[in-house]
XYZ file of C-alpha atoms in Angstrom:
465
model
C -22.258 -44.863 -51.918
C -23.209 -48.038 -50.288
C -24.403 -50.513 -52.970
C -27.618 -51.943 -51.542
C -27.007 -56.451 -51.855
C -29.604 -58.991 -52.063
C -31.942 -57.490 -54.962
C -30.068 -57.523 -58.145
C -32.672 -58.389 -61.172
C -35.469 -57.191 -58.853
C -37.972 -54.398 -58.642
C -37.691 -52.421 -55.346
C -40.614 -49.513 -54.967
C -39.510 -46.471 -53.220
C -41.721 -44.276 -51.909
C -40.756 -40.298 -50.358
C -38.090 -39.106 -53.089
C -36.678 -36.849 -50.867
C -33.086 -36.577 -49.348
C -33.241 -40.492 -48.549
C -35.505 -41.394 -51.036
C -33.123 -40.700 -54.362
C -30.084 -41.486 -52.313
C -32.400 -44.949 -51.782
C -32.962 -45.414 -55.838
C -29.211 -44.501 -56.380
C -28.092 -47.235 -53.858
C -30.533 -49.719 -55.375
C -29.517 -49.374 -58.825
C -26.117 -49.516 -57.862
C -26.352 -52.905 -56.400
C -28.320 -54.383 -59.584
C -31.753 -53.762 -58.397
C -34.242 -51.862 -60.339
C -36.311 -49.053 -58.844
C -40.005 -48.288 -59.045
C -40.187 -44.799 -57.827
C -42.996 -42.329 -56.232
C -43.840 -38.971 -54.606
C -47.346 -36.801 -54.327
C -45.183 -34.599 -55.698
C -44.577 -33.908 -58.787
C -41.253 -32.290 -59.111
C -39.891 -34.822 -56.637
C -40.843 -37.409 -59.477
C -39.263 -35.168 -61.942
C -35.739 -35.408 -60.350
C -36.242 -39.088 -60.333
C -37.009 -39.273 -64.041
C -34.294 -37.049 -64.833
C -31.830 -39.426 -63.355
C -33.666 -42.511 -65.363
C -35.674 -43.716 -62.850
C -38.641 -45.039 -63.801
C -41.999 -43.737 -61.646
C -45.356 -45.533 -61.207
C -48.306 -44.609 -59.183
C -48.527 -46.736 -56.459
C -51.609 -46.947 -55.068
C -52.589 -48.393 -58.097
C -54.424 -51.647 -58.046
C -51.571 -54.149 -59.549
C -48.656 -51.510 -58.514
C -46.782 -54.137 -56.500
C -47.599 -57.722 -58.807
C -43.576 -57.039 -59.564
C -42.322 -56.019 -56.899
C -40.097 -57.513 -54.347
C -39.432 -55.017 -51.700
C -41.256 -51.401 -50.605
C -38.462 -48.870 -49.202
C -40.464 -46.198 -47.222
C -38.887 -42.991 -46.800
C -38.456 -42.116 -42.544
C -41.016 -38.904 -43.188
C -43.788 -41.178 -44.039
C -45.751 -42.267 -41.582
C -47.090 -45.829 -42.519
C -49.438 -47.232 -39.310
C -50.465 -44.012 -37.251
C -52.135 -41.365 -36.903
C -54.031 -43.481 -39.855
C -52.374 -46.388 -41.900
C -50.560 -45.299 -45.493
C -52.293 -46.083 -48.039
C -49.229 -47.505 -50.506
C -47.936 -49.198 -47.371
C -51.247 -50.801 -46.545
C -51.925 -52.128 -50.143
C -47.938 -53.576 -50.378
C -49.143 -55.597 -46.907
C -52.086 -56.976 -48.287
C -49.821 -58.198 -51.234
C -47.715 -59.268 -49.077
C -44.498 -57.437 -49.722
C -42.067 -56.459 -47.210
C -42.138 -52.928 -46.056
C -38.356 -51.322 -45.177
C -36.744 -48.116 -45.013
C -33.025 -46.857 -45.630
C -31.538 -47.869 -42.264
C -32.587 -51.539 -42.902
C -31.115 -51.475 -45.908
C -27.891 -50.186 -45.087
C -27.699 -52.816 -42.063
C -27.348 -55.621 -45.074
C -25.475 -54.065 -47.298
C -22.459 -52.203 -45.460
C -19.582 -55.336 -45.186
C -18.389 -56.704 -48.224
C -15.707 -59.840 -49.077
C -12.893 -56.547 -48.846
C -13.387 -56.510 -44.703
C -11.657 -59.892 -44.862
C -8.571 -57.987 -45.996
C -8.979 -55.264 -42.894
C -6.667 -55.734 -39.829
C -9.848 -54.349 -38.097
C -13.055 -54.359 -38.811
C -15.029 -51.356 -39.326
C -17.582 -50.305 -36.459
C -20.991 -48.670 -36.820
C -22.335 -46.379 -33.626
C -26.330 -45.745 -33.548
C -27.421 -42.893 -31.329
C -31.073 -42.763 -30.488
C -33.513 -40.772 -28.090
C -35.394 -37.792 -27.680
C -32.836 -35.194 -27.310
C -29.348 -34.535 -27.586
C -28.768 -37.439 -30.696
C -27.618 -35.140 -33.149
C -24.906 -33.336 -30.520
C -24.371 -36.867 -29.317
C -23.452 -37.927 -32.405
C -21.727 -35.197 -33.738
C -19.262 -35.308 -30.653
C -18.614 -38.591 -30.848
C -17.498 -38.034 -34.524
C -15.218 -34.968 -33.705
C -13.510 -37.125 -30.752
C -13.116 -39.884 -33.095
C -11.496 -37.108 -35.672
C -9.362 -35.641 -33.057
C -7.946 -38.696 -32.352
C -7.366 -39.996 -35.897
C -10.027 -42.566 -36.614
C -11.676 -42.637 -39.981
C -15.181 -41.679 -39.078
C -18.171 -40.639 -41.126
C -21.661 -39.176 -39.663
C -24.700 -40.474 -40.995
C -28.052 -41.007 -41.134
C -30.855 -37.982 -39.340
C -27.638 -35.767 -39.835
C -25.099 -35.439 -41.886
C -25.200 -37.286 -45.523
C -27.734 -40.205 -46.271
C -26.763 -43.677 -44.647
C -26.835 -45.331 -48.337
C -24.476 -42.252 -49.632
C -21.814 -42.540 -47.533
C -18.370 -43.871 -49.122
C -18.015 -47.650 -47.772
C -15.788 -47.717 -44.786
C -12.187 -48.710 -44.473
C -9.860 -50.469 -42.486
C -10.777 -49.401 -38.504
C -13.367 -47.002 -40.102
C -16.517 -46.326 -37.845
C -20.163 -44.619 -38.888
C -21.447 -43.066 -36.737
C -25.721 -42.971 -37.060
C -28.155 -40.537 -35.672
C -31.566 -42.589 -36.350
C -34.688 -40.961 -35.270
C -37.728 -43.036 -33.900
C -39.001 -42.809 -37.553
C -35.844 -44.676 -38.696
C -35.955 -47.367 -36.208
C -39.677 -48.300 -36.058
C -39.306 -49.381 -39.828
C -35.808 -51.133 -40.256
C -35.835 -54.574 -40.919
C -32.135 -54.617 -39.867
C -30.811 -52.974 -36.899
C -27.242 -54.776 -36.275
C -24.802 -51.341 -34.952
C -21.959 -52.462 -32.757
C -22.808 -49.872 -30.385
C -25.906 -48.067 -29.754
C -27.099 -45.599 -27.317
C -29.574 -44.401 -25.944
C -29.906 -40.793 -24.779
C -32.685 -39.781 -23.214
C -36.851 -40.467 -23.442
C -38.992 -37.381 -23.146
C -43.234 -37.267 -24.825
C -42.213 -36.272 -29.314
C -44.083 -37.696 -32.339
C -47.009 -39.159 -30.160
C -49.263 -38.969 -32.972
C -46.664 -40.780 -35.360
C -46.627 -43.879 -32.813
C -49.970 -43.674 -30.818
C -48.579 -42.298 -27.678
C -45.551 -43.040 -25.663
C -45.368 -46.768 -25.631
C -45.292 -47.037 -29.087
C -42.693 -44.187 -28.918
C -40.547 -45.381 -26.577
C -41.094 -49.075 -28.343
C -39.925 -47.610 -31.576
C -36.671 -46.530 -30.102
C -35.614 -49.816 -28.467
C -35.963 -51.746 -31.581
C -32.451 -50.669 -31.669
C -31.557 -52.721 -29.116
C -34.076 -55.571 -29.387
C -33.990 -56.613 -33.022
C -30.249 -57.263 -33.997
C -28.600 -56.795 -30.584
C -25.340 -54.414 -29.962
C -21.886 -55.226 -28.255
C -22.417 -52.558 -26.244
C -25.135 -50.737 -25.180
C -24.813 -46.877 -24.066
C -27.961 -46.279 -21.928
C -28.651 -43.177 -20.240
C -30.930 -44.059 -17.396
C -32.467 -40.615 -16.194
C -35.644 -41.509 -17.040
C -37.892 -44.539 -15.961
C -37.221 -45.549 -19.584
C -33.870 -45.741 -19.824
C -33.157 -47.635 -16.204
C -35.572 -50.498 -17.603
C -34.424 -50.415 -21.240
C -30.883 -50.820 -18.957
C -32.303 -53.793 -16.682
C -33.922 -55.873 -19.817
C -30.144 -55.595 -21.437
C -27.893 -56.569 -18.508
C -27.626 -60.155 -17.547
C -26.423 -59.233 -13.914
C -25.098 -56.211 -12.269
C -21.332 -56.137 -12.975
C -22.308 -56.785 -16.875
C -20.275 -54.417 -18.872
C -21.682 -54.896 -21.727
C -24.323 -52.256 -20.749
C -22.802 -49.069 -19.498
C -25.283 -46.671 -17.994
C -24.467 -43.079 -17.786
C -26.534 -40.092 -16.111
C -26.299 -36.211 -15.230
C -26.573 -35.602 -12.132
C -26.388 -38.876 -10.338
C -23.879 -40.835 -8.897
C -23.786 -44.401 -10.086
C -21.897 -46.906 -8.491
C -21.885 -50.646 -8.460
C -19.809 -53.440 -10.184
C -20.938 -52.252 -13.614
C -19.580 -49.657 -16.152
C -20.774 -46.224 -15.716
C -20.175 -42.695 -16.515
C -21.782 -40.078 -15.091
C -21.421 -35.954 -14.111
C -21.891 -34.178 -10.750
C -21.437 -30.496 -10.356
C -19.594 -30.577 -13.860
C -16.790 -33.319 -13.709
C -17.334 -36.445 -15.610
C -16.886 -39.579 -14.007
C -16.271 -42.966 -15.259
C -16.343 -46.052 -13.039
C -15.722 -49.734 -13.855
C -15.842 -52.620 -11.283
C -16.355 -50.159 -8.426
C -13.199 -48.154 -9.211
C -12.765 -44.546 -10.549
C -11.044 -44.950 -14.092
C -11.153 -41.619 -14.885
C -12.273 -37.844 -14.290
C -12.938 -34.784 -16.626
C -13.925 -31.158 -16.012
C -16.351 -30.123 -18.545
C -17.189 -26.712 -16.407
C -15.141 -24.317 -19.278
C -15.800 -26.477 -22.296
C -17.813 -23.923 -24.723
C -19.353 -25.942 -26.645
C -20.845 -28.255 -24.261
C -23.356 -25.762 -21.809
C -25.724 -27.128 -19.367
C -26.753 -30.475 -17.782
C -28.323 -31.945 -21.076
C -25.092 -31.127 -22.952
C -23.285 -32.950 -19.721
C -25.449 -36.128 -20.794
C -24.775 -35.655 -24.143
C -20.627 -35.942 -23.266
C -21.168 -38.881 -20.831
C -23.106 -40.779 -23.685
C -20.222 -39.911 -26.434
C -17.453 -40.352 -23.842
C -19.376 -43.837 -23.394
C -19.478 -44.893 -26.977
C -15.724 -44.080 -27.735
C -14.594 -45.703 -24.872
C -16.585 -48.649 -26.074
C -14.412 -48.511 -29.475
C -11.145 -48.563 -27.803
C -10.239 -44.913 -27.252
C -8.531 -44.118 -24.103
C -9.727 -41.064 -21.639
C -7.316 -38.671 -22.606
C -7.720 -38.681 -26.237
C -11.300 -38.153 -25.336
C -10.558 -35.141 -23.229
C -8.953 -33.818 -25.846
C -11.942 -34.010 -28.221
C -14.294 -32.651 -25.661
C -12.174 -29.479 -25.321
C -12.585 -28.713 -28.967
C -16.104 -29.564 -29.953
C -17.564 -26.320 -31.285
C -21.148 -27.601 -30.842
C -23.991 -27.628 -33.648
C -25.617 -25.069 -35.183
C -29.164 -24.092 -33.865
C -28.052 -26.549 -30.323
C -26.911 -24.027 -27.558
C -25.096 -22.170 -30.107
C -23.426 -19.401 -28.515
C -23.234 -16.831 -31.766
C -22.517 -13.915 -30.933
C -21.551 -11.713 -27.678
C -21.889 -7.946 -27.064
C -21.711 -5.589 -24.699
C -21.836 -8.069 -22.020
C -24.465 -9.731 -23.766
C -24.482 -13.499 -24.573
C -26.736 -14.613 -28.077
C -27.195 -18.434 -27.955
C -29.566 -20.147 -30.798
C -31.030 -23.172 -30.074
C -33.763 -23.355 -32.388
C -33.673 -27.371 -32.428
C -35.216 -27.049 -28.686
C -38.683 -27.800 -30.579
C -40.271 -29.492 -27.437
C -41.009 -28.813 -24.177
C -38.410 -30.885 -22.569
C -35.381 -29.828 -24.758
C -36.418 -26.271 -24.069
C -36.132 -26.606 -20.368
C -33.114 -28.378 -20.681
C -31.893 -25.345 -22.537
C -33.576 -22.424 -19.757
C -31.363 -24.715 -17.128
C -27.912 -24.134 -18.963
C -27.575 -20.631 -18.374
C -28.786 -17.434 -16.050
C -30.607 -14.338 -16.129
C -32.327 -14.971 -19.697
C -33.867 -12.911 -21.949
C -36.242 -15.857 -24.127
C -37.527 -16.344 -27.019
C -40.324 -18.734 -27.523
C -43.279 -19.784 -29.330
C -44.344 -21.662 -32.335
C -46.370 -25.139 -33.614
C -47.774 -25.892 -30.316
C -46.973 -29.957 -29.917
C -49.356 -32.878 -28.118
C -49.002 -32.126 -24.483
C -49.270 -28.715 -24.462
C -46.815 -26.173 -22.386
C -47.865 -27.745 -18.487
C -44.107 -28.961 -18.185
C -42.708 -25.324 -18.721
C -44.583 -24.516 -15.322
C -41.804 -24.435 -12.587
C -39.067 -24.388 -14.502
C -38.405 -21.073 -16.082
C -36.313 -19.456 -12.497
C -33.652 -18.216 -14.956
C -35.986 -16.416 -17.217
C -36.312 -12.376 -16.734
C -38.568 -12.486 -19.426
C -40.398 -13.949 -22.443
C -40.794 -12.721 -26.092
C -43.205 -14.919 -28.203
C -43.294 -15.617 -31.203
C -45.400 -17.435 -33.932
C -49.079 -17.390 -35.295
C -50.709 -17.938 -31.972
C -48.132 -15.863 -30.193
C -51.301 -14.298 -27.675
C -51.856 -18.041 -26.945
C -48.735 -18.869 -26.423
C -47.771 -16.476 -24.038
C -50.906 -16.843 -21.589
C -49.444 -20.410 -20.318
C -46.315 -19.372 -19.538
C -45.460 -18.539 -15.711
C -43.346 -15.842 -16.674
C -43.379 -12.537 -18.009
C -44.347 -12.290 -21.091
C -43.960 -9.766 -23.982
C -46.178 -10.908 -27.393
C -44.014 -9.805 -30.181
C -45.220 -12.499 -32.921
C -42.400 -11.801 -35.454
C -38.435 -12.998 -34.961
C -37.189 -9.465 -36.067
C -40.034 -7.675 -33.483
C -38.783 -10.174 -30.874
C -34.876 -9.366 -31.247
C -35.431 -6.189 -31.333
C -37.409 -5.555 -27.666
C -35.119 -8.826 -25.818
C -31.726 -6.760 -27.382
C -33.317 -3.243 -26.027
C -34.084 -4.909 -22.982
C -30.793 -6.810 -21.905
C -28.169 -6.089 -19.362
C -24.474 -7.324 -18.824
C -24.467 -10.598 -18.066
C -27.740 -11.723 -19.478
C -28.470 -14.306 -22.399
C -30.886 -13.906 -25.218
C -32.001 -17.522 -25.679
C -33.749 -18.863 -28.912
C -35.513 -21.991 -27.425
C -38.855 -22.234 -28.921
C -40.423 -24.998 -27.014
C -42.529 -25.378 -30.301
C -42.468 -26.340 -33.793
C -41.403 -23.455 -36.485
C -43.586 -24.827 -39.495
C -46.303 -22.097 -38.447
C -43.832 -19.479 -39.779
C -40.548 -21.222 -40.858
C -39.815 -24.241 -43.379
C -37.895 -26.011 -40.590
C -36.186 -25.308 -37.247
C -33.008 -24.357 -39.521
C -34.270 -21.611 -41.268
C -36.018 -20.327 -38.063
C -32.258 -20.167 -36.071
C -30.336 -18.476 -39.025
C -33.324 -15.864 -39.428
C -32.779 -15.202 -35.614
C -29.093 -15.276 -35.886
C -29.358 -12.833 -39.217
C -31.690 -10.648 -36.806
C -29.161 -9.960 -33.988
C -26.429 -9.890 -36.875
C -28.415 -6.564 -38.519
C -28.294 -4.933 -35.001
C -24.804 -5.622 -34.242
C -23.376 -4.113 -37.134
């Protein structure tokens, strides 16, 4: 646990008492403070109480007279699509309004780092997609080659419930926009940015506000080094406000797919070898063609932005290599399962946009697809064009029939997981891929994008036996 500083003797509200939310309360109380908890719901409050916390309504009139701080939970939205009310009435009174991350940004050194030899790092991965693999590899490659190395934050444990680093130790953070918009502290060592495609538009009223969100992680505390991939428009400016000329190496830009060259640091892929180039010279090469566990241009970015961040802490090419080759991948990300009879089964049920789902239809051929869910803003007009690998389409979800008329594909309507399994396994050849990449939320059918990948995993399990 990281005791949160700065509060002992005062009353902190917390509202959201969810995964965050009691690790939050914990943290507080740990450090001396005294929390004022609340949820709409009540068996959320009930977990509270029956760890002593105290829980008051707070959208009562004089609910914040006491109190010195609101902590927001990163589910909450607290200005758009229409302001919170708790948040709104601890603004009028004044109070600050903070989440988790901000927190832990205040709290994490101590008077024991003056004893280190070397000071613990912190790495913050942001963007639309890839984060969580980002994040995740960097963490293996920092594992593989012997650094103590935690991972944080939108996955793994809690940022406030992590054990307190050690000599050399490094955190690494995955911190969604929701994180970031909120945190009064943002101070990492290194952050990066992965990638900007349209998610959460309603949360931040569109994509300025979205794309503002995520470069408060830049803006507000400033990193030693910045890990920008500059694909998009977004991330070439984000990349240009940062640098103070063009051989500054504090900001190293990486891409997939383009060769970038100049006086700067960069690290990019072309037809599957990683590059890395500093000061106009070639400092090293990888082939990521048979790695497993990384498929597909997007997962190419995703290695260029971790290869980025632990060169940034010191590591040295080779013991990144060596990483690479072993990451397994995540669950529900371009997970291949399962194989069978010539057959490949990959689940990536966290492609819950457009954009990560076409990132996923581009990492492999002749596929078999499964799709269809919570429609998000923007609709499915970016699918159009960019389903060549597809042989055919089996939807799923509520408004499967709906679904399936925008696609440019062939289409089967099959609405459930196990009808959908069953026609895409009937149907398959050698050398084909059945490919869970919904393009869609799964909350029309499935508590989260989780549960939706193990009940298609469990599916093709029953049929394999």
């Amino acid at each position: 646990m990281i005791p949160v500083v700065g509060f002992a003797g005062e009353k902190l509200a917390v509202l959201g008492l969810g995964r965050s939310g009691l690790a939050t309360a914990r943290a507080l109380r740990a450090g001396g403070a005294e929390p004022v908890c609340w949820d709409d719901n009540a068996a959320a409050r009930e977990r509270a109480e029956s760890e002593g916390f105290t829980c008051r309504k707070l959208t009562r009139e004089d609910a914040f007279d006491d109190i010195a701080s609101l902590i927001v939970s990163p589910g909450i939205p607290h200005l758009y699509p229409n302001p919170n009310p708790v948040v709104k009435q601890a603004l009028k009174a004044g109070v600050p309004v903070d989440n988790d991350i901000g927190l832990f940004f205040r709290s994490l050194a101590t008077r024991e780092w003056d004893r280190f030899e070397q000071l613990p790092k912190v790495v913050a991965v942001t963007g639309s997609n890839g984060k969580s693999t980002t994040a995740a590899l960097l963490q293996h490659i920092l594992e593989e080659a012997g650094r103590e190395s935690q991972l944080a934050g939108n996955i793994g444990r809690g940022v406030l419930d992590i054990d307190p680093p050690g000599d050399g130790g490094v955190v690494v953070l995955e911190l969604s926009s929701y994180q970031t918009d909120l945190a009064r502290a943002l101070t990492p060592d290194v952050a990066v940015f992965t990638n900007l495609s349209p998610d959460h538009l309603d949360r931040h009223h569109g994509m300025g506000g979205y794309f503002a969100a995520k470069r408060r992680l830049f803006a507000e505390g400033g990193p030693d080094r910045a890990i920008i991939g500059v694909d998009e428009d977004e991330g070439l400016f984000l990349a240009g406000q940062l640098a103070e000329g063009p051989g500054d190496d504090r900001v190293m830009r990486v891409s997939s797919g383009q060769k970038l060259m100049g006086p700067g640091w960069n690290v990019f892929v072309r037809k599957g070898f990683l590059s890395e180039y500093r000061k106009g010279r070639q400092a090293a090469s990888v082939d990521l063609r048979e790695m497993t566990g990384l498929p597909g241009a997007h997962n190419h970015q995703n290695a260029c932005a971790a290869y980025g961040a632990a060169r940034a802490l010191g590591l040295a090419p080779r013991q990144i290599e060596a990483g690479l080759k072993t990451y397994p991948g995540l669950p529900h990300r371009s997970q291949t399962f399962a194989t069978s009879g010539g057959v490949r089964f990959v689940n990536d049920s966290k492609a819950t946009n457009v954009d990560s789902a076409i990132k996923a239809l581009s990492a492999f051929k002749n596929i078999r697809w499964i799709c269809g869910g919570l429609e998000k803003e923007g609709g499915l007009e970016a699918l159009k064009g960019q389903t060549s690998n597809v042989v055919k389409a089996y939807v799923i979800g509520r408004e499967a029939a709906g679904f399936a008329m925008q696609l440019d594909v062939a289409s089967e309507v099959c609405t459930t997981m196990a009808q959908a399994v069953e026609q895409a396994m009937a149907d398959a050849g050698e050398g084909e891929t059945i490919l869970l990449a919904p393009a869609a939320a799964s909350f029309d059918q499935y508590d989260s994008f989780e549960k939706r990948g193990d009940d298609f995993m469990a599916e093709v399990a029953r049929r394999l036996e």
